[in-house]
Amino acid sequence: MKRSAFGAIDLLIGFVIISFIFLISINAFKGMSSLKIDKSTVNEQSVQEHVDETVNEIEQMRRQTINYNKQILQENY
């Protein structure tokens, strides 16, 4: 009775083929990554400046809201 099964050589050949395909696909996807973690182009100073500007805008809007509410209260009384 003859059995059809994978032998050790068939498994090794399959492993080599899958490894080869995996290596090719990894090299293809290296340039397509949008994260660019290794060579980050983000300037830390510009990020800090952006955060500072945003915080200043929020503080300014808060002060304007407080002033507006004070004016409304003064006009009502």
C-alpha positions as semicolon CSV with decimal commas, in nm:
position;residue;x (nm);y (nm);z (nm)
1;M;0,000;0,000;0,000
2;K;0,151;0,328;-0,113
3;R;0,103;0,639;0,101
4;S;0,128;0,991;-0,035
5;A;0,294;1,216;0,218
6;F;0,547;1,496;0,230
7;G;0,900;1,390;0,287
8;A;1,174;1,587;0,457
9;I;1,314;1,701;0,122
10;D;0,974;1,831;0,011
11;L;0,939;2,026;0,336
12;L;1,285;2,179;0,298
13;I;1,216;2,280;-0,063
14;G;0,887;2,439;0,045
15;F;1,062;2,623;0,327
16;V;1,329;2,759;0,089
17;I;1,065;2,878;-0,159
18;I;0,859;3,048;0,113
19;S;1,171;3,211;0,260
20;F;1,272;3,341;-0,082
21;I;0,927;3,489;-0,144
22;F;0,927;3,642;0,204
23;L;1,268;3,809;0,149
24;I;1,156;3,952;-0,184
25;S;0,833;4,089;-0,037
26;I;1,013;4,247;0,262
27;N;1,252;4,430;0,029
28;A;0,959;4,548;-0,182
29;F;0,774;4,691;0,118
30;K;1,075;4,867;0,275
31;G;1,043;5,176;0,055
32;M;0,665;5,190;0,082
33;S;0,645;5,242;0,457
34;S;0,492;5,574;0,560
35;L;0,632;5,564;0,913
36;K;1,003;5,599;0,826
37;I;1,108;5,518;1,181
38;D;1,476;5,462;1,104
39;K;1,537;5,793;0,930
40;S;1,272;6,015;1,083
41;T;1,235;6,350;0,909
42;V;1,034;6,499;1,194
43;N;1,212;6,797;1,343
44;E;1,164;6,794;1,719
45;Q;1,202;7,171;1,744
46;S;0,930;7,232;1,486
47;V;0,698;6,997;1,672
48;Q;0,762;7,185;1,997
49;E;0,701;7,516;1,820
50;H;0,376;7,387;1,675
51;V;0,259;7,271;2,017
52;D;0,354;7,607;2,170
53;E;0,164;7,796;1,899
54;T;-0,143;7,580;1,948
55;V;-0,136;7,625;2,326
56;N;-0,097;8,002;2,283
57;E;-0,395;8,012;2,047
58;I;-0,606;7,816;2,298
59;E;-0,503;8,049;2,582
60;Q;-0,584;8,353;2,370
61;M;-0,927;8,215;2,280
62;R;-0,990;8,138;2,647
63;R;-0,902;8,497;2,746
64;Q;-1,128;8,633;2,472
65;T;-1,414;8,416;2,595
66;I;-1,363;8,532;2,954
67;N;-1,356;8,898;2,842
68;Y;-1,667;8,850;2,630
69;N;-1,853;8,690;2,921
70;K;-1,747;8,978;3,150
71;Q;-1,879;9,231;2,899
72;I;-2,210;9,048;2,873
73;L;-2,244;9,039;3,251
74;Q;-2,164;9,411;3,283
75;E;-2,420;9,502;3,015
76;N;-2,692;9,297;3,185
77;Y;-2,645;9,468;3,525
